[in-house]
Short mmCIF file of C-alpha atoms in Angstrom, two decimals:
data_model
loop_
_atom_site.label_atom_id
_atom_site.label_comp_id
_atom_site.label_asym_id
_atom_site.label_seq_id
_atom_site.Cartn_x
_atom_site.Cartn_y
_atom_site.Cartn_z
CA MET P 680 0.00 0.00 0.00
CA MET P 681 1.35 3.44 -1.01
CA LYS P 682 -0.05 6.23 1.14
CA ILE P 683 -0.04 9.53 -0.76
CA THR P 684 -0.56 12.97 0.79
CA LEU P 685 -1.86 15.44 -1.79
CA ILE P 686 -1.13 19.13 -1.16
CA ALA P 687 -3.24 22.09 -2.27
CA GLY P 688 -2.95 25.70 -1.15
CA ALA P 689 -5.14 27.67 -3.58
CA ARG P 690 -8.05 27.20 -5.98
CA PRO P 691 -5.87 26.39 -9.04
CA ASN P 692 -4.12 23.69 -6.99
CA PHE P 693 -7.42 21.93 -6.38
CA MET P 694 -8.12 22.02 -10.12
CA LYS P 695 -4.81 20.22 -10.66
CA ILE P 696 -5.35 17.75 -7.82
CA ALA P 697 -8.96 16.89 -8.79
CA PRO P 698 -8.17 14.85 -11.93
CA ILE P 699 -5.45 12.96 -10.03
CA ILE P 700 -7.98 11.97 -7.36
CA HIS P 701 -10.48 10.91 -10.04
CA ALA P 702 -7.77 8.86 -11.78
CA ILE P 703 -6.74 7.15 -8.51
CA LYS P 704 -10.37 6.16 -7.92
CA ALA P 705 -10.90 5.07 -11.52
CA SER P 706 -7.76 2.90 -11.47
CA GLY P 707 -9.33 0.60 -8.88
CA ASN P 708 -5.84 0.12 -7.46
CA SER P 709 -6.23 -0.85 -3.79
CA ASN P 710 -2.48 -0.29 -3.33
CA LEU P 711 -2.93 3.49 -3.64
CA SER P 712 -4.62 5.59 -0.94
CA TYR P 713 -4.63 9.35 -0.55
CA ARG P 714 -5.17 12.10 2.02
CA LEU P 715 -6.00 15.59 0.74
CA VAL P 716 -4.41 18.44 2.70
CA HIS P 717 -5.45 22.06 2.18
CA THR P 718 -2.81 24.35 3.67
CA GLY P 719 -5.27 27.27 3.74
CA GLN P 720 -2.65 29.43 2.00
CA HIS P 721 -5.30 31.41 0.13
CA PHE P 722 -8.44 32.30 1.98
CA ASP P 723 -10.98 32.45 -0.82
CA GLU P 724 -14.63 33.27 -0.30
CA LYS P 725 -15.36 31.29 -3.45
CA MET P 726 -13.73 28.18 -1.94
CA SER P 727 -17.13 27.05 -0.73
CA HIS P 728 -18.91 23.73 -0.73
CA THR P 729 -20.30 24.75 -4.15
CA PHE P 730 -16.77 25.07 -5.58
CA PHE P 731 -15.91 21.49 -4.62
CA LYS P 732 -19.28 20.20 -5.79
CA GLN P 733 -19.16 21.96 -9.19
CA LEU P 734 -15.72 20.62 -10.03
CA ASN P 735 -16.44 17.23 -8.44
CA ILE P 736 -13.56 17.67 -5.99
CA PRO P 737 -13.64 15.89 -2.63
CA GLU P 738 -13.47 18.29 0.30
CA PRO P 739 -10.05 18.26 2.02
CA ASP P 740 -9.37 15.83 4.86
CA VAL P 741 -7.83 18.72 6.77
CA ASN P 742 -7.37 22.50 6.43
CA LEU P 743 -4.17 23.76 8.08
CA ASN P 744 -5.52 27.37 8.03
CA CYS P 745 -2.18 28.98 7.19
CA GLY P 746 -3.50 32.02 5.35
CA GLY P 747 -2.19 35.59 5.49
CA GLY P 748 1.13 37.14 6.45
CA SER P 749 4.29 37.85 4.48
CA GLN P 750 5.94 35.26 2.24
CA ALA P 751 8.30 34.28 5.04
CA ALA P 752 5.61 34.16 7.72
CA GLN P 753 3.35 32.06 5.54
CA THR P 754 6.12 29.66 4.55
CA ALA P 755 7.00 29.20 8.21
CA ALA P 756 3.38 28.69 9.27
CA ILE P 757 2.79 26.07 6.57
CA MET P 758 6.00 24.22 7.47
CA VAL P 759 5.16 24.08 11.19
CA ALA P 760 1.56 22.97 10.58
CA PHE P 761 2.41 20.45 7.86
CA GLU P 762 5.16 18.88 9.96
CA GLN P 763 2.57 18.12 12.67
CA GLU P 764 0.14 16.82 10.02
CA LEU P 765 2.70 14.51 8.41
CA LEU P 766 3.90 13.17 11.77
CA ALA P 767 0.29 12.42 12.72
CA HIS P 768 -0.51 10.92 9.30
CA PRO P 769 2.72 9.49 7.81
CA ALA P 770 2.85 9.04 4.03
CA ASP P 771 5.04 7.18 1.58
CA LEU P 772 4.82 10.04 -0.89
CA VAL P 773 3.90 13.73 -0.70
CA LEU P 774 2.55 14.96 -4.04
CA VAL P 775 2.67 18.70 -4.70
CA VAL P 776 1.40 20.64 -7.71
CA GLY P 777 2.26 23.93 -9.37
CA ASP P 778 4.35 26.67 -7.82
CA VAL P 779 2.62 28.28 -4.82
CA THR P 780 4.30 28.76 -1.42
CA SER P 781 2.59 25.59 -0.13
CA THR P 782 4.29 23.55 -2.86
CA MET P 783 7.76 24.57 -1.71
CA ALA P 784 7.05 24.57 2.05
CA CYS P 785 5.47 21.10 2.12
CA SER P 786 8.23 19.66 -0.08
CA ILE P 787 10.89 20.83 2.38
CA VAL P 788 9.00 19.37 5.35
CA ALA P 789 8.47 16.04 3.59
CA LYS P 790 12.13 15.65 2.66
CA LYS P 791 13.30 16.49 6.18
CA LEU P 792 10.98 13.75 7.46
CA GLN P 793 12.52 11.33 4.95
CA THR P 794 9.36 11.20 2.83
CA LYS P 795 9.59 11.09 -0.96
CA VAL P 796 8.21 14.00 -2.98
CA ALA P 797 6.52 14.04 -6.41
CA HIS P 798 6.04 17.36 -8.23
CA VAL P 799 3.31 17.80 -10.84
CA GLU P 800 4.20 20.58 -13.33
CA ALA P 801 7.90 20.09 -12.57
CA GLY P 802 10.58 21.77 -14.68
CA ILE P 803 8.58 24.84 -15.72
CA ARG P 804 10.86 27.90 -15.78
CA SER P 805 10.53 31.62 -16.47
CA PHE P 806 14.16 32.29 -15.37
CA ASP P 807 12.87 35.42 -13.64
CA LEU P 808 13.88 35.40 -9.97
CA SER P 809 11.76 38.47 -9.25
CA MET P 810 8.77 36.09 -9.38
CA PRO P 811 8.12 34.29 -6.06
CA GLU P 812 6.70 31.38 -8.08
CA GLU P 813 10.01 30.86 -9.86
CA ILE P 814 11.84 30.52 -6.54
CA ASN P 815 9.17 28.06 -5.36
CA ARG P 816 9.60 26.00 -8.53
CA MET P 817 13.40 25.94 -8.32
CA VAL P 818 13.55 25.01 -4.64
CA THR P 819 10.88 22.31 -5.01
CA ASP P 820 12.56 20.74 -8.03
CA SER P 821 15.95 20.73 -6.30
CA ILE P 822 14.67 18.25 -3.68
CA THR P 823 11.94 16.36 -5.59
CA ASP P 824 12.20 12.60 -6.20
CA TYR P 825 9.70 12.15 -9.05
CA PHE P 826 9.04 14.79 -11.70
CA PHE P 827 5.79 14.88 -13.70
CA THR P 828 6.17 17.30 -16.63
CA THR P 829 3.75 19.10 -18.94
CA THR P 830 6.15 19.41 -21.89
CA PRO P 831 9.42 17.93 -23.18
CA LEU P 832 11.06 21.35 -22.61
CA ALA P 833 10.32 21.09 -18.88
CA GLY P 834 12.17 17.77 -18.89
CA GLU P 835 15.13 19.38 -20.66
CA ASN P 836 15.24 22.12 -17.99
CA LEU P 837 15.41 19.43 -15.30
CA LYS P 838 18.14 17.46 -17.06
CA LYS P 839 20.22 20.63 -17.39
CA ALA P 840 19.87 21.00 -13.61
CA GLY P 841 21.25 17.49 -13.11
CA VAL P 842 18.07 15.42 -12.73
CA VAL P 843 18.51 11.88 -14.02
CA GLU P 844 16.18 10.93 -16.85
CA ASP P 845 14.51 7.95 -15.20
CA ARG P 846 12.95 10.24 -12.57
CA ILE P 847 11.29 12.46 -15.20
CA PHE P 848 7.86 11.45 -16.50
CA PHE P 849 6.35 13.41 -19.39
CA VAL P 850 2.62 13.09 -18.70
CA GLY P 851 0.93 16.22 -20.10
CA ASN P 852 -1.08 18.95 -18.42
CA VAL P 853 -3.56 18.18 -15.60
CA MET P 854 -5.19 21.62 -15.96
CA ILE P 855 -6.35 20.50 -19.39
CA ASP P 856 -7.81 17.36 -17.78
CA THR P 857 -10.00 19.66 -15.67
CA LEU P 858 -10.85 21.86 -18.65
CA GLU P 859 -11.97 18.91 -20.79
CA ALA P 860 -13.89 17.29 -17.93
CA ASN P 861 -15.88 20.50 -17.35
CA ARG P 862 -16.26 21.89 -20.87
CA ASN P 863 -19.83 20.67 -21.33
CA GLN P 864 -20.79 22.37 -18.06
CA PHE P 865 -19.64 25.90 -18.93
CA GLU P 866 -22.32 28.32 -17.83
CA GLN P 867 -23.43 31.69 -19.19
CA PRO P 868 -22.79 34.48 -16.65
CA GLU P 869 -25.82 36.41 -15.45
CA PHE P 870 -24.61 39.62 -17.11
CA TRP P 871 -24.39 38.04 -20.61
CA ASN P 872 -27.84 39.21 -21.76
CA GLU P 873 -27.73 42.41 -19.72
CA LEU P 874 -24.58 43.51 -21.58
CA GLN P 875 -25.88 42.09 -24.88
CA LEU P 876 -22.72 40.08 -25.42
CA ARG P 877 -22.27 38.14 -28.67
CA ASP P 878 -19.86 35.36 -29.59
CA LYS P 879 -16.45 36.64 -30.80
CA GLU P 880 -17.49 40.25 -30.25
CA TYR P 881 -15.95 41.04 -26.86
CA PHE P 882 -12.64 40.77 -24.99
CA VAL P 883 -11.81 39.14 -21.66
CA LEU P 884 -9.19 40.95 -19.56
CA THR P 885 -7.47 39.59 -16.45
CA LEU P 886 -4.63 41.32 -14.61
CA HIS P 887 -3.24 40.45 -11.19
CA ARG P 888 0.57 40.72 -11.23
CA PRO P 889 1.87 43.50 -8.94
CA ALA P 890 3.95 45.07 -11.74
CA ASN P 891 0.75 45.64 -13.71
CA VAL P 892 -1.85 46.42 -11.04
CA ASP P 893 -0.16 47.94 -7.99
CA SER P 894 0.78 51.19 -9.72
CA ALA P 895 -2.20 53.32 -10.76
CA ASP P 896 -0.12 54.89 -13.54
CA ASN P 897 0.90 51.52 -15.01
CA LEU P 898 -2.62 50.15 -14.80
CA LYS P 899 -4.10 53.27 -16.37
CA ALA P 900 -1.60 53.21 -19.24
CA LEU P 901 -2.28 49.54 -20.05
CA ILE P 902 -6.07 49.69 -19.82
CA SER P 903 -6.32 53.02 -21.67
CA GLU P 904 -4.34 51.51 -24.54
CA ILE P 905 -6.57 48.41 -24.61
CA ILE P 906 -9.73 50.55 -24.60
CA ALA P 907 -8.35 52.67 -27.44
CA ASN P 908 -7.68 49.69 -29.70
CA VAL P 909 -10.61 47.26 -29.36
CA ASN P 910 -12.79 49.11 -31.90
CA GLY P 911 -15.40 49.81 -29.24
CA LEU P 912 -16.05 46.13 -28.43
CA PRO P 913 -16.96 45.30 -24.81
CA ILE P 914 -14.12 44.44 -22.41
CA LEU P 915 -15.03 42.10 -19.55
CA PHE P 916 -12.68 42.56 -16.59
CA PRO P 917 -13.28 40.16 -13.65
CA ILE P 918 -11.37 41.97 -10.96
CA HIS P 919 -9.95 41.43 -7.48
CA PRO P 920 -11.18 44.06 -4.96
CA ARG P 921 -7.62 45.33 -4.43
CA THR P 922 -7.20 45.98 -8.16
CA ALA P 923 -10.68 47.51 -8.31
CA LYS P 924 -9.61 50.12 -5.74
CA VAL P 925 -6.49 51.04 -7.76
CA LEU P 926 -8.63 51.24 -10.90
CA ASN P 927 -11.18 53.46 -9.18
CA ASP P 928 -8.52 55.73 -7.68
CA ALA P 929 -6.95 56.14 -11.13
CA GLY P 930 -10.32 57.21 -12.55
CA ILE P 931 -10.27 54.65 -15.36
CA LYS P 932 -13.71 54.46 -16.97
CA ALA P 933 -15.10 53.78 -20.43
CA PRO P 934 -18.56 52.83 -21.72
CA ASN P 935 -17.23 49.51 -23.06
CA LEU P 936 -15.16 48.58 -19.97
CA HIS P 937 -17.23 46.32 -17.75
CA ILE P 938 -15.84 45.59 -14.29
CA VAL P 939 -17.34 42.35 -12.97
CA ASP P 940 -16.82 40.32 -9.82
CA PRO P 941 -14.45 37.32 -9.97
CA LEU P 942 -16.23 34.43 -11.69
CA GLY P 943 -16.47 30.73 -10.98
CA TYR P 944 -14.62 28.27 -13.23
CA HIS P 945 -17.63 27.38 -15.41
CA GLN P 946 -18.72 30.98 -16.00
CA PHE P 947 -15.22 32.34 -16.60
CA ASN P 948 -14.37 29.70 -19.19
CA TYR P 949 -17.76 30.17 -20.88
CA LEU P 950 -16.60 33.76 -21.50
CA VAL P 951 -13.11 32.72 -22.62
CA GLU P 952 -14.35 30.11 -25.09
CA ARG P 953 -16.57 32.68 -26.86
CA ALA P 954 -14.26 35.72 -26.68
CA LYS P 955 -12.66 37.43 -29.66
CA ALA P 956 -9.45 37.38 -27.62
CA VAL P 957 -8.11 37.33 -24.07
CA VAL P 958 -5.66 39.86 -22.64
CA THR P 959 -3.99 38.57 -19.48
CA ASP P 960 -0.91 38.30 -17.29
CA SER P 961 -1.83 34.82 -16.05
CA GLY P 962 0.14 31.75 -17.06
CA GLY P 963 -2.67 29.25 -16.55
CA ILE P 964 -5.12 31.12 -18.78
CA THR P 965 -2.64 30.97 -21.67
CA GLU P 966 -2.81 27.16 -21.45
CA GLU P 967 -6.60 27.14 -21.60
CA THR P 968 -6.80 29.62 -24.50
CA THR P 969 -4.28 27.47 -26.39
CA VAL P 970 -6.49 24.39 -26.07
CA MET P 971 -9.68 26.35 -26.86
CA GLY P 972 -8.06 28.07 -29.87
CA ILE P 973 -8.71 31.60 -28.56
CA PRO P 974 -6.21 34.41 -29.42
CA CYS P 975 -4.34 35.45 -26.28
CA MET P 976 -2.13 38.47 -25.51
CA THR P 977 0.10 38.20 -22.45
CA LEU P 978 1.18 41.42 -20.73
CA ARG P 979 4.41 40.06 -19.25
CA ASP P 980 8.09 40.24 -20.17
CA ASN P 981 8.60 36.47 -19.84
CA THR P 982 6.64 33.27 -19.51
CA GLU P 983 7.17 29.87 -17.92
CA ARG P 984 4.86 28.39 -20.59
CA PRO P 985 6.67 29.07 -23.89
CA GLU P 986 4.75 26.24 -25.59
CA THR P 987 1.64 28.46 -25.55
CA ILE P 988 3.56 30.86 -27.81
CA GLU P 989 5.58 28.44 -29.95
CA LEU P 990 2.63 26.08 -30.56
CA GLY P 991 -0.44 27.79 -29.13
CA THR P 992 -2.48 30.94 -29.68
CA ASN P 993 -0.60 33.13 -27.19
CA GLU P 994 1.72 36.08 -27.91
CA LEU P 995 4.02 37.65 -25.32
CA LEU P 996 3.53 41.42 -25.65
CA GLY P 997 5.64 42.57 -22.70
CA THR P 998 4.54 45.29 -20.27
CA ASN P 999 4.97 48.29 -22.57
CA PRO P 1000 1.50 49.62 -23.46
CA LYS P 1001 2.74 50.53 -26.94
CA ALA P 1002 2.86 46.83 -27.87
CA ILE P 1003 -0.93 46.57 -27.58
CA LYS P 1004 -1.93 48.55 -30.70
CA PRO P 1005 -0.01 46.47 -33.28
CA ALA P 1006 -1.24 43.25 -31.66
CA MET P 1007 -4.85 44.44 -31.87
CA GLU P 1008 -4.38 45.53 -35.50
CA LYS P 1009 -3.10 42.04 -36.32
CA LEU P 1010 -6.10 40.47 -34.57
CA PHE P 1011 -8.68 42.64 -36.34
CA ALA P 1012 -6.96 42.04 -39.68
CA GLY P 1013 -7.66 38.31 -39.23
CA ALA P 1014 -3.93 37.60 -39.17
CA TRP P 1015 -3.69 35.98 -35.70
CA LYS P 1016 -2.04 32.57 -35.74
CA LYS P 1017 -4.29 29.52 -35.48
CA GLY P 1018 -2.00 27.61 -33.11
CA SER P 1019 -1.96 23.91 -32.25
CA ILE P 1020 -2.34 21.91 -29.05
CA PRO P 1021 0.88 20.68 -27.35
CA ALA P 1022 1.53 16.93 -27.15
CA LEU P 1023 -0.32 15.06 -24.38
CA TRP P 1024 -2.57 18.03 -23.56
CA ASP P 1025 -5.43 15.62 -24.17
CA GLY P 1026 -7.29 15.37 -20.87
CA LYS P 1027 -5.49 12.18 -19.81
CA ALA P 1028 -2.45 13.50 -17.93
CA ALA P 1029 -3.77 12.34 -14.54
CA GLU P 1030 -4.28 8.80 -15.86
CA ARG P 1031 -0.62 8.72 -16.89
CA ILE P 1032 0.46 10.08 -13.48
CA VAL P 1033 -1.49 7.34 -11.71
CA GLN P 1034 0.00 4.69 -14.01
CA HIS P 1035 3.47 5.83 -12.92
CA LEU P 1036 2.43 5.97 -9.25
CA THR P 1037 1.11 2.41 -9.59
CA GLN P 1038 4.47 1.25 -10.94
CA LEU P 1039 6.29 3.09 -8.14
CA SER P 1040 4.04 1.46 -5.52
CA SER P 1041 4.65 -2.08 -6.70
#
């Protein structure tokens, strides 16, 4: 029997863990058992019973309630709490996903307690050490035992760092498993009819990175440029309250800019799938737009998901507002690339992970 502790610290983590849980259950392998640990890293009012029910995710076995505080304080709180959890409920393997603080903190605790670590989405790199996520990824991968990768490039990054090949398993992208499993349940937001939205005749905008949203001047410059170049089409901007305050203080308003509350997974992706294009600074959204074939413009200077640019529908515009106009002109001219879907982004990544876990447990 292999006892696996699954770690999640934020909503996207649960979306990556969910297909793995479903695949463990579907495998019928009585040699695999799991315990789901929520570190509580992100307190999220949308992390309700409805969230777990909608995405068919089991509720966590325990919530460590380690939300809030600085990066250091949160890392320390998670490590202290998870050490107690792992001592009380020993595991043969701690499986972490993605690149949040919980991923790194729980990996360190597990290794110090002589427990093996598996990392899903291992080997992803932006090579930008100003991003906390990049530090989390690097530290986690430096002590991981088993590496589950989304692309061959991620495997190459690991090999360059000295990881031996037989510990690297190219399995595909679990976020796409969740996307495909939920696609037939996408749901029209309540404001769809109110705003008279039509397929391929509006934009979806998401911004959350501090470099883009913490400075009112930066935010105003970016959004003003977007507004000026969308030919009057509606812009849907699901926004965090903190960003909403900066936006309001900067006095950014336009008849076609619609500020909406953060949306659930089914409603948000309903919008994305029908949008003319998405403008974002999120890495995960670029993966989903690539699979859905939706043009995507990323307002960042680097990306840890280059496959969304090389193969997919994404373009890296940088953070200079002047890059927005030519990109919009290209889009409206019908010249945006069609893109293709990366290998193994087929909705079956979790099945492959569980196949490898089964082999490791035998």
